[in-house]
mmCIF file of C-alpha atoms in Angstrom:
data_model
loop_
_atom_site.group_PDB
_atom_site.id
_atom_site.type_symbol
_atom_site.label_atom_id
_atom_site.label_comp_id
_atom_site.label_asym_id
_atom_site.label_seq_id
_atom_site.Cartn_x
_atom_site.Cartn_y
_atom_site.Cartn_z
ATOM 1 C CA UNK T 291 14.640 14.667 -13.731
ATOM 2 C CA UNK T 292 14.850 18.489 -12.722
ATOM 3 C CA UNK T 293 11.819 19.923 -11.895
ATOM 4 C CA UNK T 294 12.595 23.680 -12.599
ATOM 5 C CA UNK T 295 9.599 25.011 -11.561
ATOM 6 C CA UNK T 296 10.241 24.441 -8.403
ATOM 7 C CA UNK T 297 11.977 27.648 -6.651
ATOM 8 C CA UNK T 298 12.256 26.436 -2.991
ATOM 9 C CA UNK T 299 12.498 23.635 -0.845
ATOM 10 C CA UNK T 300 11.703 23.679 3.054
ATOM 11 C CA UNK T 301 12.413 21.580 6.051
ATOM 12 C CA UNK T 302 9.677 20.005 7.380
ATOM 13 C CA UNK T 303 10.764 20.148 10.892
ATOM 14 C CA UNK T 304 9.944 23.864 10.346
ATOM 15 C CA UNK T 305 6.155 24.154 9.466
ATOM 16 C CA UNK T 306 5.562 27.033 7.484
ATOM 17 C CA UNK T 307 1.674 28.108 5.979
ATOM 18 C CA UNK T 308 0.577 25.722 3.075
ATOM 19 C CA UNK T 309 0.243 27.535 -0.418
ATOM 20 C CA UNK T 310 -1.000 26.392 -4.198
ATOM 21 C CA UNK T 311 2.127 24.908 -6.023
ATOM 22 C CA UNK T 312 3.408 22.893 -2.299
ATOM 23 C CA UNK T 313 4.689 19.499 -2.057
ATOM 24 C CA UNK T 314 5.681 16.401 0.288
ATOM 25 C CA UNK T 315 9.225 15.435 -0.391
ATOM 26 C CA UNK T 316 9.476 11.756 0.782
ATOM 27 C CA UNK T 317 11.724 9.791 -1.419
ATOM 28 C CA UNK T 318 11.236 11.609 -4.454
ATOM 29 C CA UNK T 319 11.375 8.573 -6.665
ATOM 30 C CA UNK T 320 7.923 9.711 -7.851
ATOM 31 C CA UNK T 321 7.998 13.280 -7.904
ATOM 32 C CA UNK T 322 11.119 13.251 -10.018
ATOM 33 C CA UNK T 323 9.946 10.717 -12.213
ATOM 34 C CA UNK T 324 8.209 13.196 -14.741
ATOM 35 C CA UNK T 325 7.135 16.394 -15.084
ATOM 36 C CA UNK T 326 5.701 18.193 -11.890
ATOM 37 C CA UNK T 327 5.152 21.724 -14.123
ATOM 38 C CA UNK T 328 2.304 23.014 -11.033
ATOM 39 C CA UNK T 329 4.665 22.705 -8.550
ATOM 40 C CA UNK T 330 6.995 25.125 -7.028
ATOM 41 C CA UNK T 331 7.941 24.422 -3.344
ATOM 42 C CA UNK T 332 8.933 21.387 -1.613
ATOM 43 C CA UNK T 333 8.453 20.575 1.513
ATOM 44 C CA UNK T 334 10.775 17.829 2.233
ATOM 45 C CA UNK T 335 10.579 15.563 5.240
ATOM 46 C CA UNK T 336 13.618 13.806 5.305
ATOM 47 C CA UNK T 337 15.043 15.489 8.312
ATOM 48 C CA UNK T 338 12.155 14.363 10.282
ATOM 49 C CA UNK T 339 13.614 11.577 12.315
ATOM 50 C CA UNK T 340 10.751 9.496 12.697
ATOM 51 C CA UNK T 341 11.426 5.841 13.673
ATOM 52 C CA UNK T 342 11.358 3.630 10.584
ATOM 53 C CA UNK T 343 9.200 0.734 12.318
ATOM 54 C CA UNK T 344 7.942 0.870 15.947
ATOM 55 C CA UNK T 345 6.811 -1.980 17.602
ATOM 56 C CA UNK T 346 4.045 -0.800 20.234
ATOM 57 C CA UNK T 347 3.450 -3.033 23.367
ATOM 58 C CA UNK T 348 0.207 -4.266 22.428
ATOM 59 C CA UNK T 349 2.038 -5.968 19.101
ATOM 60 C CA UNK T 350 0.898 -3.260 16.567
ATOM 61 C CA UNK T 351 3.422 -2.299 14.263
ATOM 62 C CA UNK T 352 3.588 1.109 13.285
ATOM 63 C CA UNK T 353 5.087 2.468 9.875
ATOM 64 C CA UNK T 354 6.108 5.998 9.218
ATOM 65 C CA UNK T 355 5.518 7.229 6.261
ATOM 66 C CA UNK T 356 9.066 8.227 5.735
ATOM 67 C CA UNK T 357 10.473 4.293 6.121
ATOM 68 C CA UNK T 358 11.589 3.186 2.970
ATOM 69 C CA UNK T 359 11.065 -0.040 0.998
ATOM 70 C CA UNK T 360 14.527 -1.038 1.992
ATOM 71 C CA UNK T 361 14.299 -0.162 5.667
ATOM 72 C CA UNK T 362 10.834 -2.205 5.892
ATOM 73 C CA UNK T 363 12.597 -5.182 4.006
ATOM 74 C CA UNK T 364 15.570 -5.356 6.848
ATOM 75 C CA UNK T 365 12.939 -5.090 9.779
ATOM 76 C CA UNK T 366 10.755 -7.712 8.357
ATOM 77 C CA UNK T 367 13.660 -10.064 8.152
ATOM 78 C CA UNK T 368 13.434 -10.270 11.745
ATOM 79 C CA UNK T 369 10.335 -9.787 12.456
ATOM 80 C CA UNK T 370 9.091 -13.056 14.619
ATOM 81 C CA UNK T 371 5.376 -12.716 13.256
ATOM 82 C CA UNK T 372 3.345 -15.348 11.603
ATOM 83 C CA UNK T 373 2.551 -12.757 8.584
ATOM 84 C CA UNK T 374 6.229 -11.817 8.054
ATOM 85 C CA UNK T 375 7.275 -13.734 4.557
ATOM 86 C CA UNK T 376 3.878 -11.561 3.404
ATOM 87 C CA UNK T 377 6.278 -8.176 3.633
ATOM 88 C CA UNK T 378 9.138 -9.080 1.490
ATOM 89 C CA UNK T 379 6.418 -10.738 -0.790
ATOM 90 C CA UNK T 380 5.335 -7.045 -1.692
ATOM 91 C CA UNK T 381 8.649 -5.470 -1.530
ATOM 92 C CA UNK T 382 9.762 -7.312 -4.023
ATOM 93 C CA UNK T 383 6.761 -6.667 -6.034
ATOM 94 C CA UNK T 384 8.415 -3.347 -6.379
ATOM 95 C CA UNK T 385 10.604 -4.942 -9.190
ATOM 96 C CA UNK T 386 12.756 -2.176 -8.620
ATOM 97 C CA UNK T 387 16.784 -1.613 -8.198
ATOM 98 C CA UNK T 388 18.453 -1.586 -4.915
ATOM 99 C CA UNK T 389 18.549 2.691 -5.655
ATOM 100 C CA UNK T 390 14.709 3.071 -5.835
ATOM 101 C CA UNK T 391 14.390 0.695 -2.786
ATOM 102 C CA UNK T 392 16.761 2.685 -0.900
ATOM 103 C CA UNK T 393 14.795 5.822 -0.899
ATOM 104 C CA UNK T 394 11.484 5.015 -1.973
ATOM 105 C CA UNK T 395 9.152 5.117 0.585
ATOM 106 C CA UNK T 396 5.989 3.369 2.222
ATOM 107 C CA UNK T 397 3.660 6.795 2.553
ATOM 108 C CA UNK T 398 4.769 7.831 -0.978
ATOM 109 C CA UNK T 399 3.809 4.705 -2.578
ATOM 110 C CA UNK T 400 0.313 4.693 -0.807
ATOM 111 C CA UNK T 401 0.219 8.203 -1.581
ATOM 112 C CA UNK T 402 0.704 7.665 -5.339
ATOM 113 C CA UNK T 403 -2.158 5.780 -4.960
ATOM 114 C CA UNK T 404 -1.752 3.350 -7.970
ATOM 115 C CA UNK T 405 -3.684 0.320 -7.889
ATOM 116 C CA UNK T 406 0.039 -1.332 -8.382
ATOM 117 C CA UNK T 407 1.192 0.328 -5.522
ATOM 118 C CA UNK T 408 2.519 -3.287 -3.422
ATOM 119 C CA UNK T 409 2.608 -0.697 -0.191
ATOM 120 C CA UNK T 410 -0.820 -0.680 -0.472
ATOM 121 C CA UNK T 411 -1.312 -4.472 -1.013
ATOM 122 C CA UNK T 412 0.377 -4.974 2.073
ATOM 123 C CA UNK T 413 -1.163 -2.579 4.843
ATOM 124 C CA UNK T 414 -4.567 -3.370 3.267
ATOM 125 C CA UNK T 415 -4.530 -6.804 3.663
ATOM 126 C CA UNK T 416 -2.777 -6.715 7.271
ATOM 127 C CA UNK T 417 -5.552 -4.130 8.261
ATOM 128 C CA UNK T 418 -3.982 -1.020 8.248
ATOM 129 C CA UNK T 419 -4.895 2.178 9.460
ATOM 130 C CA UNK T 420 -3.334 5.633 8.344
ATOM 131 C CA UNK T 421 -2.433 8.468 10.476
ATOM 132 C CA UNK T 422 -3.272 11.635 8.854
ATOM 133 C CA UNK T 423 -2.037 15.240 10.122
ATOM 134 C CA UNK T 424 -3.172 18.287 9.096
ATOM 135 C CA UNK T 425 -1.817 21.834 8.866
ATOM 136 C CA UNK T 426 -3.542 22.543 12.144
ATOM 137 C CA UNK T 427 -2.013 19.897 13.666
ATOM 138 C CA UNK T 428 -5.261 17.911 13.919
ATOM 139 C CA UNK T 429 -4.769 13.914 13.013
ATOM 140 C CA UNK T 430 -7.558 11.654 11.854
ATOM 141 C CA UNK T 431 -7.506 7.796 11.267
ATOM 142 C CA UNK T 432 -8.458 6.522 8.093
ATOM 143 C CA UNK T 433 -8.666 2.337 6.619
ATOM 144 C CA UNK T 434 -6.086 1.965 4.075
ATOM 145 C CA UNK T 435 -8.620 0.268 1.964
ATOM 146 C CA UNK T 436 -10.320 3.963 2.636
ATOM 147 C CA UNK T 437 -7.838 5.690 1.951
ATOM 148 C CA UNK T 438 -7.254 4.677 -1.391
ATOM 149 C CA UNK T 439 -10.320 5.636 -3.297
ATOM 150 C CA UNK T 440 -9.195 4.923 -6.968
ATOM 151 C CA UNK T 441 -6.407 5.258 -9.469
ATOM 152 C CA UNK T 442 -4.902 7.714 -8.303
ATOM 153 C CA UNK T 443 -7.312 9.338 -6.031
ATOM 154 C CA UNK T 444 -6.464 9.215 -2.063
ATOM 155 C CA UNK T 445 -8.758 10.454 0.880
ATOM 156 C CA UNK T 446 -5.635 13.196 1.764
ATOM 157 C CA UNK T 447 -7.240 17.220 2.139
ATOM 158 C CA UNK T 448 -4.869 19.653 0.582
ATOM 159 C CA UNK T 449 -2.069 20.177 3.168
ATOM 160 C CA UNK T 450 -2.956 17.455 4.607
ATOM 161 C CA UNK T 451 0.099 14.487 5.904
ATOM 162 C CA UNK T 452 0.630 10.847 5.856
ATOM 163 C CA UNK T 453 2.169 10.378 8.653
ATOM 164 C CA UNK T 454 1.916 6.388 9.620
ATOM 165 C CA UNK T 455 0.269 3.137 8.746
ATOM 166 C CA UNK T 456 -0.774 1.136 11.959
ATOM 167 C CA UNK T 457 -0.988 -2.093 11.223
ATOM 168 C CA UNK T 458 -2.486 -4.560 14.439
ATOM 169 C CA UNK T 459 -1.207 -7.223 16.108
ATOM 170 C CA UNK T 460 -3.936 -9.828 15.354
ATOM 171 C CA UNK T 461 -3.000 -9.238 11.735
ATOM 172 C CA UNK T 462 0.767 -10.194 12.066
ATOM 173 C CA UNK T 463 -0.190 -13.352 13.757
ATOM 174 C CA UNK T 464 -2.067 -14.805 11.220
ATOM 175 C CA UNK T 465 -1.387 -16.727 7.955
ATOM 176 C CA UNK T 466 -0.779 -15.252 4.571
ATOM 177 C CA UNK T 467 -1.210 -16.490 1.178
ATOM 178 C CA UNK T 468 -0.102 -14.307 -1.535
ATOM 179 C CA UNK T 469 -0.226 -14.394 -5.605
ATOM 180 C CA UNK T 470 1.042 -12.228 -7.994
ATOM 181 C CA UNK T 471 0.554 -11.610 -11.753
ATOM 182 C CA UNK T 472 2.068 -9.196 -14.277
ATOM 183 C CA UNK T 473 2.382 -9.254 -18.559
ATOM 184 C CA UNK T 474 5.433 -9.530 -18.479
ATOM 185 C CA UNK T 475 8.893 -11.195 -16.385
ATOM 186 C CA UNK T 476 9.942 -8.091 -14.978
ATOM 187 C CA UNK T 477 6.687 -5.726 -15.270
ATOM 188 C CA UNK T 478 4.251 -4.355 -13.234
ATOM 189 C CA UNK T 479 1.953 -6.057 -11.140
ATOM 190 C CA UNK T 480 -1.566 -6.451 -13.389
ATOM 191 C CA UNK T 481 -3.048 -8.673 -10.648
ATOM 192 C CA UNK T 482 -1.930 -8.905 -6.398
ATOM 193 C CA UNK T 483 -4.337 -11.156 -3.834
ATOM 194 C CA UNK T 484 -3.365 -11.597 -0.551
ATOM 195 C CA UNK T 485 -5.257 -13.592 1.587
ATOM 196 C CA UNK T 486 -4.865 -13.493 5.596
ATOM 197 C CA UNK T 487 -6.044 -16.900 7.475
ATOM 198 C CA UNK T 488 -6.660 -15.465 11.264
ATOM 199 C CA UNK T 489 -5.718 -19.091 13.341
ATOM 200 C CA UNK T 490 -7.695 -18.039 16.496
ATOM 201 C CA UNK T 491 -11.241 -17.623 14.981
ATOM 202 C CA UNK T 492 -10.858 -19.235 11.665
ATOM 203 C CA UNK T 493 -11.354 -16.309 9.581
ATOM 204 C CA UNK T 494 -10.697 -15.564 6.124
ATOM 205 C CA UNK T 495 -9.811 -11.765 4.854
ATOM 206 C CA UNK T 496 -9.048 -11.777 1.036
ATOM 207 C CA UNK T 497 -7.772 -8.656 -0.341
ATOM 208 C CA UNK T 498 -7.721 -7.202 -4.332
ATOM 209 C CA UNK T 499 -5.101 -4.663 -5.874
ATOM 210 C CA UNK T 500 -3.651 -4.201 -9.032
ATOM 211 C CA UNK T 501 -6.454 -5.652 -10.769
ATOM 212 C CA UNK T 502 -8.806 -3.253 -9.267
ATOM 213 C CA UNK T 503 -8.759 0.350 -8.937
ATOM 214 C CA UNK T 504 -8.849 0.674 -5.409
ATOM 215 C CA UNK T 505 -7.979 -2.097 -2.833
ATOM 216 C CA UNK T 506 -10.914 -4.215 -1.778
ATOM 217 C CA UNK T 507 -10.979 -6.229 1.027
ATOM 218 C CA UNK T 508 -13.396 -9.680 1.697
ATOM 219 C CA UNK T 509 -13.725 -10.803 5.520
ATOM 220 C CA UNK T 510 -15.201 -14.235 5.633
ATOM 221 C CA UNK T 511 -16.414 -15.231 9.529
ATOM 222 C CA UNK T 512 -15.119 -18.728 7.811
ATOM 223 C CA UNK T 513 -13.564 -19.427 5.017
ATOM 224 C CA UNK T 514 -16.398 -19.545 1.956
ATOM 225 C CA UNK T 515 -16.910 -21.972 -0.540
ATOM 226 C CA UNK T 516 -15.324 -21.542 -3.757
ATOM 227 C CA UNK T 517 -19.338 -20.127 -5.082
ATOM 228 C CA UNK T 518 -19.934 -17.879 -2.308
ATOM 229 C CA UNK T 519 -15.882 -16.392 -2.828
ATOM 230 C CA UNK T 520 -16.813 -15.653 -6.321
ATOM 231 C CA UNK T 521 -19.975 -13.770 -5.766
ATOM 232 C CA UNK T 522 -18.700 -11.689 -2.680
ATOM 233 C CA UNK T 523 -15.884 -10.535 -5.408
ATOM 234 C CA UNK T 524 -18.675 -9.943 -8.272
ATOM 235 C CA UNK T 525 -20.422 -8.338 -5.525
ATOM 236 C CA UNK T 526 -17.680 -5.866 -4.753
ATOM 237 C CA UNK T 527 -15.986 -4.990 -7.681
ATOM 238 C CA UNK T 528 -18.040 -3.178 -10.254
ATOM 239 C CA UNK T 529 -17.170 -3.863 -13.937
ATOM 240 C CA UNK T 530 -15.965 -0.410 -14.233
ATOM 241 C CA UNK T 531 -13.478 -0.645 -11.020
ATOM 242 C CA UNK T 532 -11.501 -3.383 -13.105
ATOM 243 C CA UNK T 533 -8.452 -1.430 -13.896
ATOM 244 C CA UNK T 534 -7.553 -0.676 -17.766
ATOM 245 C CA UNK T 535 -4.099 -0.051 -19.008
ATOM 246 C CA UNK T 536 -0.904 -1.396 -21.290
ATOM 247 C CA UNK T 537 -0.559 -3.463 -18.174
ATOM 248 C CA UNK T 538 -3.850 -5.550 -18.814
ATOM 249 C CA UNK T 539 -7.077 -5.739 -20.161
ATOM 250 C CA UNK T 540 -9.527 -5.776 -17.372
ATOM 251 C CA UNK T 541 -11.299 -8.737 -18.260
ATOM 252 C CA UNK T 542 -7.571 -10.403 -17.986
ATOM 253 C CA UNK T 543 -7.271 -8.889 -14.830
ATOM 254 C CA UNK T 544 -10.528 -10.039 -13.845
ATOM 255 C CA UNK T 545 -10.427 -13.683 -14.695
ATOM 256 C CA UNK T 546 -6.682 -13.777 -12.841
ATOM 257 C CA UNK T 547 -8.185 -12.799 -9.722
ATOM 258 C CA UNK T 548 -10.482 -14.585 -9.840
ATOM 259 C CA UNK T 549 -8.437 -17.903 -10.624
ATOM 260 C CA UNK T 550 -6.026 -16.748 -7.478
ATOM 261 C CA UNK T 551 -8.384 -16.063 -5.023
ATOM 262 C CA UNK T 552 -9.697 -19.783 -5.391
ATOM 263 C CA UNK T 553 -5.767 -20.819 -4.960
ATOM 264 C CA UNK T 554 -5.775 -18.711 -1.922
ATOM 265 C CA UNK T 555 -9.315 -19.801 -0.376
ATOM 266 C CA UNK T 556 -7.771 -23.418 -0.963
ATOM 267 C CA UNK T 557 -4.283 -23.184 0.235
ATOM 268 C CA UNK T 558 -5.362 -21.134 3.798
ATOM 269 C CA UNK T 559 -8.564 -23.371 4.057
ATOM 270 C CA UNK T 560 -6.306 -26.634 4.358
ATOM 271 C CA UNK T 561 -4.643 -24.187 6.908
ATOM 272 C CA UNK T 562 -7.449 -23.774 8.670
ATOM 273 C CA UNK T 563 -8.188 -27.407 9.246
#
């Protein structure tokens, strides 16, 4: 779609002052998508040259925010990593052409912040942690399950850049279980649990999107009992935080996760033993 209100489009690599009406350019898949009528520069960081994937010495794997789904998808196919089936798991919750995988991107889709967003699924559960720049040039470090604070709604200042999702090494050496629901063959995810079995210590992390509207994330020491799974989940999700759209009801959504997070706490507990 054109957007013609926008008048200008800048190279990141060349940081000029931040004004009402700017933009990141990523992929664009979303941004041209619809109507962006209170926009009218982009700043587009295509030209940036930041690595894809980085693999840091210590085993933490580092995503820029400008690697798309299709650049994550190749590296994870050779990624030797106990966790790495759970990264083409949520590409391909994407259910999107080979086009849209090309240039979408990881920060956009945690940017869009939709509780659909399988970008998110995945650095939540693994742990993540963004890298956020500001126009100053100051960076902060923010939880992805922070970051994302609702439908729609991200912990990002005005100006302010993804830059990179860190996600540890502990959390690529453990075991993933991972369940996926949606209304329909080829629609959008209405439900996504992930769990992540940790095989040193025994511990359980199970983590809710789609269904909710903002990732949550349950770290067992051990894994629970099917009782004391159900209450930590009534416990964390309010009744208003199940999500509501033509995707599902919430109290679908609710009884799905609920039903997969058992499946999960019984396939990685067997694991465990």
């Amino acid at each position: 779609m054109d957007l013609n209100t926008v008048v200008e489009v800048r190279d990141a690599r060349h940081p000029v002052p931040w004004r009402p009406g700017d933009a990141w350019l990523g992929g664009g898949t979303y941004l041209f998508s619809e109507p962006q009528p209170h926009l009218r520069r982009l700043i587009d960081l295509s030209r940036t040259g930041w690595t894809p994937v980085l693999r840091h010495p210590d085993g933490a794997l580092e995503i820029a925010a400008t690697c798309t789904i299709a650049e994550l998808s190749r590296y994870a196919k050779e990624l030797a990593a106990e966790a790495a089936p759970l990264f083409e798991q949520c590409c391909r919750a994407f259910l999107a052409s080979f086009k849209i995988w090309n240039m979408a991107t990881v920060g956009g889709n945690l940017c869009n912040a939709l509780p659909a967003g399988p970008m998110t699924s995945l650095t939540a559960a693994l742990d993540g942690e963004c890298l956020l720049r500001a126009q100053d040039g100051a960076r902060r470090r923010v939880r992805v399950t922070d970051f994302v604070t609702g439908a729609g709604r991200k912990d990002l200042a005005e100006g302010e850049l993804l830059r990179s999702v860190t996600l540890p090494g502990r959390a690529l050496r453990c075991r993933t279980a991972f369940r996926q629901a949606s209304l329909y063959g080829l629609g959008r995810s209405g439900v996504l649990v992930i769990g992540v079995l940790d095989l040193r210590d025994g511990s359980l992390a199970v983590t809710l999107t789609a269904s909710t509207v903002r990732p949550v994330r349950l770290w067992f020491p051990l894994p629970p009992s099917a009782a004391a799974l159900r209450a930590a989940i009534g416990g964390a999700v309010a009744d208003d935080e199940w999500f509501d759209d033509v995707h599902g009801l919430p109290e679908w959504r609710r009884h799905m996760t609920f039903r997969y997070a058992e499946e999960i706490r019984r396939e990685l507990e067997g694991a465990a033993r």
